[in-house]
PDB file of C-alpha atoms in Angstrom:
ATOM      1  CA  MET A   1       0.000   0.000   0.000  1.00 62.00           C
ATOM      2  CA  ASN A   2       1.264   3.447  -0.754  1.00 75.00           C
ATOM      3  CA  ILE A   3       1.101   6.529   1.479  1.00 80.00           C
ATOM      4  CA  PRO A   4      -2.007   8.128  -0.139  1.00 79.00           C
ATOM      5  CA  SER A   5      -3.966   4.907   0.441  1.00 76.00           C
ATOM      6  CA  LEU A   6      -2.962   4.820   4.088  1.00 78.00           C
ATOM      7  CA  ILE A   7      -3.915   8.472   4.533  1.00 85.00           C
ATOM      8  CA  PHE A   8      -7.303   7.805   2.905  1.00 83.00           C
ATOM      9  CA  TYR A   9      -7.946   4.872   5.239  1.00 80.00           C
ATOM     10  CA  ALA A  10      -6.829   6.815   8.305  1.00 85.00           C
ATOM     11  CA  VAL A  11      -8.865   9.939   7.498  1.00 88.00           C
ATOM     12  CA  PHE A  12     -12.053   8.547   5.957  1.00 88.00           C
ATOM     13  CA  VAL A  13     -12.535   4.790   6.254  1.00 85.00           C
ATOM     14  CA  VAL A  14     -11.579   4.142   9.879  1.00 89.00           C
ATOM     15  CA  PRO A  15     -13.712   6.994  11.331  1.00 91.00           C
ATOM     16  CA  LEU A  16     -16.655   6.044   9.086  1.00 88.00           C
ATOM     17  CA  VAL A  17     -16.534   2.409  10.151  1.00 87.00           C
ATOM     18  CA  ALA A  18     -16.164   3.413  13.808  1.00 90.00           C
ATOM     19  CA  PHE A  19     -19.155   5.751  13.521  1.00 91.00           C
ATOM     20  CA  LEU A  20     -21.252   3.073  11.820  1.00 87.00           C
ATOM     21  CA  ILE A  21     -20.374   0.545  14.514  1.00 86.00           C
ATOM     22  CA  TRP A  22     -21.361   3.040  17.213  1.00 89.00           C
ATOM     23  CA  LEU A  23     -24.587   3.892  15.354  1.00 86.00           C
ATOM     24  CA  MET A  24     -25.589   0.265  14.847  1.00 84.00           C
ATOM     25  CA  ARG A  25     -24.926  -0.602  18.480  1.00 85.00           C
ATOM     26  CA  GLN A  26     -27.504   2.035  19.487  1.00 88.00           C
ATOM     27  CA  ASP A  27     -30.286  -0.098  17.965  1.00 83.00           C
ATOM     28  CA  LYS A  28     -30.686  -2.917  20.468  1.00 80.00           C
ATOM     29  CA  ARG A  29     -33.008  -5.029  18.323  1.00 84.00           C
ATOM     30  CA  ASN A  30     -30.945  -5.173  15.127  1.00 80.00           C
ATOM     31  CA  ALA A  31     -27.429  -4.466  16.420  1.00 82.00           C
ATOM     32  CA  LYS A  32     -25.925  -7.858  15.553  1.00 85.00           C
ATOM     33  CA  THR A  33     -27.483  -7.948  12.094  1.00 86.00           C
ATOM     34  CA  GLY A  34     -26.188  -4.476  11.297  1.00 85.00           C
ATOM     35  CA  LEU A  35     -22.686  -5.306  12.509  1.00 86.00           C
ATOM     36  CA  ILE A  36     -22.623  -8.482  10.419  1.00 88.00           C
ATOM     37  CA  VAL A  37     -23.752  -6.580   7.319  1.00 88.00           C
ATOM     38  CA  LEU A  38     -21.144  -3.878   7.992  1.00 87.00           C
ATOM     39  CA  ALA A  39     -18.386  -6.489   8.373  1.00 89.00           C
ATOM     40  CA  ILE A  40     -19.396  -8.161   5.110  1.00 92.00           C
ATOM     41  CA  MET A  41     -19.400  -4.805   3.312  1.00 90.00           C
ATOM     42  CA  VAL A  42     -15.972  -3.803   4.662  1.00 86.00           C
ATOM     43  CA  ILE A  43     -14.431  -7.181   3.814  1.00 90.00           C
ATOM     44  CA  GLY A  44     -16.083  -7.121   0.383  1.00 90.00           C
ATOM     45  CA  GLY A  45     -14.748  -3.624  -0.284  1.00 85.00           C
ATOM     46  CA  ILE A  46     -11.208  -4.607   0.678  1.00 82.00           C
ATOM     47  CA  VAL A  47     -11.323  -7.758  -1.463  1.00 87.00           C
ATOM     48  CA  TYR A  48     -12.725  -5.796  -4.414  1.00 87.00           C
ATOM     49  CA  MET A  49     -10.016  -3.144  -4.052  1.00 82.00           C
ATOM     50  CA  TYR A  50      -7.264  -5.753  -4.069  1.00 82.00           C
ATOM     51  CA  TRP A  51      -8.879  -7.569  -6.988  1.00 86.00           C
ATOM     52  CA  LYS A  52      -9.135  -4.422  -9.130  1.00 83.00           C
ATOM     53  CA  THR A  53      -5.628  -3.156  -8.284  1.00 80.00           C
ATOM     54  CA  LYS A  54      -4.096  -6.638  -8.392  1.00 78.00           C
ATOM     55  CA  GLY A  55      -2.684  -6.126  -4.892  1.00 67.00           C
ATOM     56  CA  LEU A  56      -0.671  -3.010  -5.665  1.00 65.00           C
TER      57      LEU A  56
END
């Protein structure tokens, strides 16, 4: 990973994911479902990024 990618993750992705986790934990009825969907989306996004950039 190059420096711009790390800066992007540090500035945008990590705070967004942290906020979404906090937000989904506020809903007591659907908290686990939301966290599972969020985890699948984050993992899917990372896999897609590596697939499109061929791991560069």
